[in-house]
Amino acid sequence: MSKKNEIVKERIPRHIAIIMDGNGRWAKKQGLARMFGHKQGVTTVHNITEAAAEIGIEYLTLYAFSTENWNRPKEEVDALMALLVDTIAKETPTLMKNNVRLLTIGDINRLPQATREKFLGCIEQTSTNTGLNLVLALSYSSRWEMIEATKRIAAEVQNGTMSIDDINEATISNHLTTNGIPDPDLLIRTSGELRISNFLLWQIAYSELYFTDKLWPEFTVDDLYEAIIDYQHRERRFGKTSEQLKVES
């Protein structure tokens, strides 16, 4: 029986972020080239996105390509970009059918022109959809994001449109690429690695973290449900005590 039936609908996380790790290792286990792992990973993205939309998740952010990934062998990077274009072309009708809106965070100006244009076209085509918001982190890293935010804030202070005394947490949040997107309630990382890898460092300050040994191509819809169930059994205190939460509820 699917674990979906164990999920408490009233406590579904509003925003889930996923570090999709393990494509290359999955392929190696099968005796295949790394790109076969990435292609299988696309299938997992499709399945997880559909499941998230079906159960009412509002935001799903997927760490698809980091700024550090540009340092991988050129052949792999080129193949990943080609796979991205092909995937966008194939999945856009499905996104429309499922009322999914595509968004992005990251330095997409670094993407090849053809990839960037196809990607922006899909974002525009799905912009009026009102269901799940699928956020792809492409050419993204949290340190890059924070540097860019700091530069913009400094420029506003320099030109007199902002005072140093006005800078607070909201100022930082409003200058990040995730401006307008709620912070993740739950962060999932696959492949057994126990690190954040420069992903949403500001935004996950109070996120619940969930690590699984499953490689991304092996991660199933039931694995997603299991992560959500685990999340629903946790007490989110945000710095308060359990007693305070009981009084407030």
Coordinates of C-alpha atoms in Angstrom, one line a residue:
M1 CA 0.0 0.0 0.0
S2 CA 1.3 3.5 -0.9
K3 CA 2.5 5.6 2.0
K4 CA 0.4 8.4 0.5
N5 CA -2.4 7.4 2.8
E6 CA -0.3 8.1 5.9
I7 CA 0.2 11.7 5.0
V8 CA -1.8 14.2 7.1
K9 CA -3.2 16.6 4.5
E10 CA -3.4 19.5 7.0
R11 CA 0.3 19.3 7.7
I12 CA 1.8 19.0 4.2
P13 CA 4.9 21.2 3.9
R14 CA 4.3 24.3 1.8
H15 CA 7.8 24.2 0.2
I16 CA 10.1 21.2 -0.3
A17 CA 13.7 21.6 -1.6
I18 CA 15.7 18.7 -2.9
I19 CA 19.4 18.2 -3.5
M20 CA 19.2 15.6 -6.3
D21 CA 22.4 13.7 -5.8
G22 CA 23.7 10.4 -7.1
N23 CA 23.0 10.3 -10.9
G24 CA 26.7 9.5 -11.8
R25 CA 27.1 6.9 -9.0
W26 CA 23.8 5.2 -10.1
A27 CA 25.1 4.9 -13.7
K28 CA 28.5 3.6 -12.5
K29 CA 26.7 0.9 -10.5
Q30 CA 24.9 -0.2 -13.7
G31 CA 28.2 -0.1 -15.6
L32 CA 27.0 2.8 -17.7
A33 CA 28.3 6.2 -18.6
R34 CA 27.4 9.1 -16.3
M35 CA 24.9 10.6 -18.8
F36 CA 22.7 7.6 -18.5
G37 CA 22.4 8.5 -14.8
H38 CA 21.4 12.0 -15.6
K39 CA 18.8 10.8 -18.1
Q40 CA 17.3 8.4 -15.5
G41 CA 17.4 11.3 -13.1
V42 CA 15.1 13.3 -15.4
T43 CA 12.5 10.5 -15.1
T44 CA 12.7 10.8 -11.3
V45 CA 12.1 14.6 -11.6
H46 CA 9.0 14.0 -13.7
N47 CA 7.6 11.5 -11.2
I48 CA 8.4 13.6 -8.1
T49 CA 7.0 16.7 -9.7
E50 CA 3.7 15.1 -10.6
A51 CA 3.4 13.6 -7.1
A52 CA 4.2 16.9 -5.4
A53 CA 1.5 18.7 -7.5
E54 CA -1.0 16.0 -6.8
I55 CA -0.8 16.2 -3.0
G56 CA -0.8 19.9 -2.9
I57 CA 2.8 21.1 -2.4
E58 CA 3.0 24.7 -3.3
Y59 CA 6.7 25.0 -4.1
L60 CA 9.2 22.4 -5.2
T61 CA 12.8 23.6 -5.6
L62 CA 15.3 21.2 -7.3
Y63 CA 19.0 21.7 -7.3
A64 CA 19.7 20.9 -10.9
F65 CA 23.1 22.5 -11.7
S66 CA 25.4 24.4 -9.4
T67 CA 27.9 27.1 -10.2
E68 CA 30.6 24.6 -9.2
N69 CA 29.2 22.1 -11.8
W70 CA 30.7 24.3 -14.6
N71 CA 34.1 22.8 -13.5
R72 CA 33.1 19.4 -14.6
P73 CA 34.5 18.0 -17.9
K74 CA 33.3 20.0 -20.9
E75 CA 31.8 16.9 -22.5
E76 CA 29.6 16.3 -19.5
V77 CA 28.5 19.9 -19.2
D78 CA 27.6 20.1 -22.9
A79 CA 25.6 16.9 -22.7
L80 CA 23.8 18.2 -19.6
M81 CA 22.9 21.4 -21.4
A82 CA 21.6 19.4 -24.4
L83 CA 19.6 17.1 -22.0
L84 CA 18.1 20.2 -20.4
V85 CA 16.9 21.6 -23.7
D86 CA 15.4 18.3 -24.7
T87 CA 13.7 17.8 -21.4
I88 CA 12.2 21.3 -21.4
A89 CA 10.8 20.7 -24.9
K90 CA 9.3 17.4 -23.9
E91 CA 8.0 18.4 -20.4
T92 CA 6.4 21.8 -21.2
P93 CA 3.1 20.2 -22.4
T94 CA 3.0 18.1 -19.2
L95 CA 3.6 21.2 -17.0
M96 CA 0.7 22.9 -18.8
K97 CA -1.5 19.9 -18.3
N98 CA -0.7 19.7 -14.6
N99 CA -1.0 23.5 -14.1
V100 CA 2.6 23.7 -13.0
R101 CA 4.4 27.1 -13.1
L102 CA 8.2 26.9 -13.9
L103 CA 10.5 29.3 -12.1
T104 CA 14.3 29.5 -11.8
I105 CA 17.0 30.8 -9.4
G106 CA 20.6 31.1 -10.4
D107 CA 22.9 32.8 -12.9
I108 CA 21.1 31.7 -16.1
N109 CA 23.1 34.2 -18.1
R110 CA 25.9 31.6 -18.0
L111 CA 23.7 29.0 -19.8
P112 CA 24.2 28.6 -23.6
Q113 CA 22.0 30.9 -25.6
A114 CA 19.8 28.1 -27.0
T115 CA 19.4 26.5 -23.6
R116 CA 18.5 29.9 -22.0
E117 CA 16.0 30.8 -24.7
K118 CA 14.2 27.5 -24.5
F119 CA 14.2 27.7 -20.7
L120 CA 12.8 31.3 -20.6
G121 CA 10.2 30.3 -23.2
C122 CA 8.9 27.6 -20.9
I123 CA 8.9 30.0 -18.0
E124 CA 6.8 32.4 -20.0
Q125 CA 4.5 29.7 -21.3
T126 CA 3.7 28.4 -17.8
S127 CA 3.6 31.8 -16.1
T128 CA -0.2 31.9 -15.6
N129 CA -0.4 28.4 -14.2
T130 CA -1.7 28.4 -10.6
G131 CA -0.7 25.0 -9.2
L132 CA 2.7 23.8 -8.1
N133 CA 5.6 26.2 -8.5
L134 CA 8.5 24.2 -9.8
V135 CA 11.7 26.1 -9.1
L136 CA 14.9 24.9 -10.9
A137 CA 18.2 26.0 -9.4
L138 CA 20.4 26.3 -12.4
S139 CA 23.9 27.7 -12.3
Y140 CA 23.1 28.4 -8.7
S141 CA 25.1 28.5 -5.5
S142 CA 24.1 30.2 -2.2
R143 CA 27.5 32.0 -1.9
W144 CA 27.1 33.4 -5.4
E145 CA 23.5 34.5 -4.5
M146 CA 24.6 36.2 -1.3
I147 CA 27.4 38.1 -3.0
E148 CA 25.0 39.4 -5.7
A149 CA 22.5 40.4 -3.0
T150 CA 25.3 42.2 -1.1
K151 CA 26.3 44.1 -4.2
R152 CA 22.8 45.3 -4.9
I153 CA 22.2 46.4 -1.3
A154 CA 25.6 48.2 -1.3
A155 CA 24.7 50.0 -4.5
E156 CA 21.4 51.2 -3.0
V157 CA 23.2 52.5 0.1
Q158 CA 25.8 54.2 -2.2
N159 CA 23.2 55.9 -4.3
G160 CA 21.2 57.0 -1.2
T161 CA 18.0 54.9 -1.8
M162 CA 18.7 52.9 1.4
S163 CA 20.3 53.6 4.7
I164 CA 22.6 51.2 6.4
D165 CA 20.3 51.4 9.4
D166 CA 17.5 50.1 7.3
I167 CA 19.2 46.8 6.6
N168 CA 17.6 43.8 8.3
E169 CA 16.7 40.2 7.7
A170 CA 13.9 41.2 5.3
T171 CA 16.3 43.3 3.3
I172 CA 18.6 40.3 2.7
S173 CA 15.7 38.1 1.8
N174 CA 14.2 40.6 -0.6
H175 CA 17.5 40.8 -2.5
L176 CA 18.0 37.1 -2.9
T177 CA 16.9 35.2 -6.1
T178 CA 14.3 33.5 -4.0
N179 CA 12.5 36.8 -3.3
G180 CA 8.8 36.1 -3.2
I181 CA 9.3 32.3 -2.6
P182 CA 8.7 31.1 1.0
D183 CA 11.6 29.4 2.8
P184 CA 11.7 25.6 2.5
D185 CA 9.9 23.7 5.2
L186 CA 11.7 20.5 4.3
L187 CA 15.1 19.9 2.6
I188 CA 15.7 16.4 1.2
R189 CA 19.1 15.2 0.0
T190 CA 19.6 11.9 -1.7
S191 CA 22.7 9.6 -2.1
G192 CA 23.7 9.4 1.6
E193 CA 25.9 12.5 1.6
L194 CA 25.4 14.6 4.8
R195 CA 26.1 18.1 3.6
I196 CA 24.2 21.1 2.1
S197 CA 26.6 21.7 -0.8
N198 CA 26.1 25.5 -1.0
F199 CA 22.4 25.3 -1.5
L200 CA 19.9 27.8 0.0
L201 CA 22.1 28.5 3.0
W202 CA 20.1 31.6 4.1
Q203 CA 16.7 30.1 3.3
I204 CA 17.1 26.8 5.2
A205 CA 17.9 28.4 8.6
Y206 CA 14.8 26.6 10.1
S207 CA 14.1 24.0 7.5
E208 CA 13.8 20.3 8.6
L209 CA 16.6 18.2 7.0
Y210 CA 16.0 14.7 5.6
F211 CA 18.8 12.5 4.3
T212 CA 18.4 9.3 2.4
D213 CA 20.9 6.7 1.1
K214 CA 18.8 6.4 -2.1
L215 CA 20.6 7.7 -5.2
W216 CA 18.4 10.2 -7.1
P217 CA 17.5 7.8 -10.0
E218 CA 16.3 5.3 -7.3
F219 CA 14.2 7.9 -5.4
T220 CA 10.6 7.0 -5.8
V221 CA 7.3 8.7 -5.1
D222 CA 6.9 6.6 -2.0
D223 CA 10.3 7.8 -0.8
L224 CA 9.0 11.4 -1.1
Y225 CA 5.9 10.4 0.9
E226 CA 8.1 8.8 3.5
A227 CA 10.1 12.1 3.8
I228 CA 6.9 14.1 4.3
I229 CA 5.6 11.7 6.9
D230 CA 8.9 11.9 8.8
Y231 CA 8.6 15.7 8.6
Q232 CA 5.1 15.6 10.0
H233 CA 6.3 13.8 13.1
R234 CA 8.8 16.5 14.0
E235 CA 8.1 19.5 16.2
R236 CA 9.1 22.8 14.6
R237 CA 9.9 25.2 17.4
F238 CA 11.7 28.1 15.6
G239 CA 13.7 28.8 18.7
K240 CA 10.8 28.5 21.1
T241 CA 10.1 25.8 23.7
S242 CA 7.6 23.0 23.3
E243 CA 5.7 24.5 26.2
Q244 CA 5.4 27.8 24.4
L245 CA 4.0 26.1 21.3
K246 CA 1.4 24.3 23.3
V247 CA 0.2 27.5 24.8
E248 CA 0.0 29.1 21.4
S249 CA -1.9 26.3 19.8

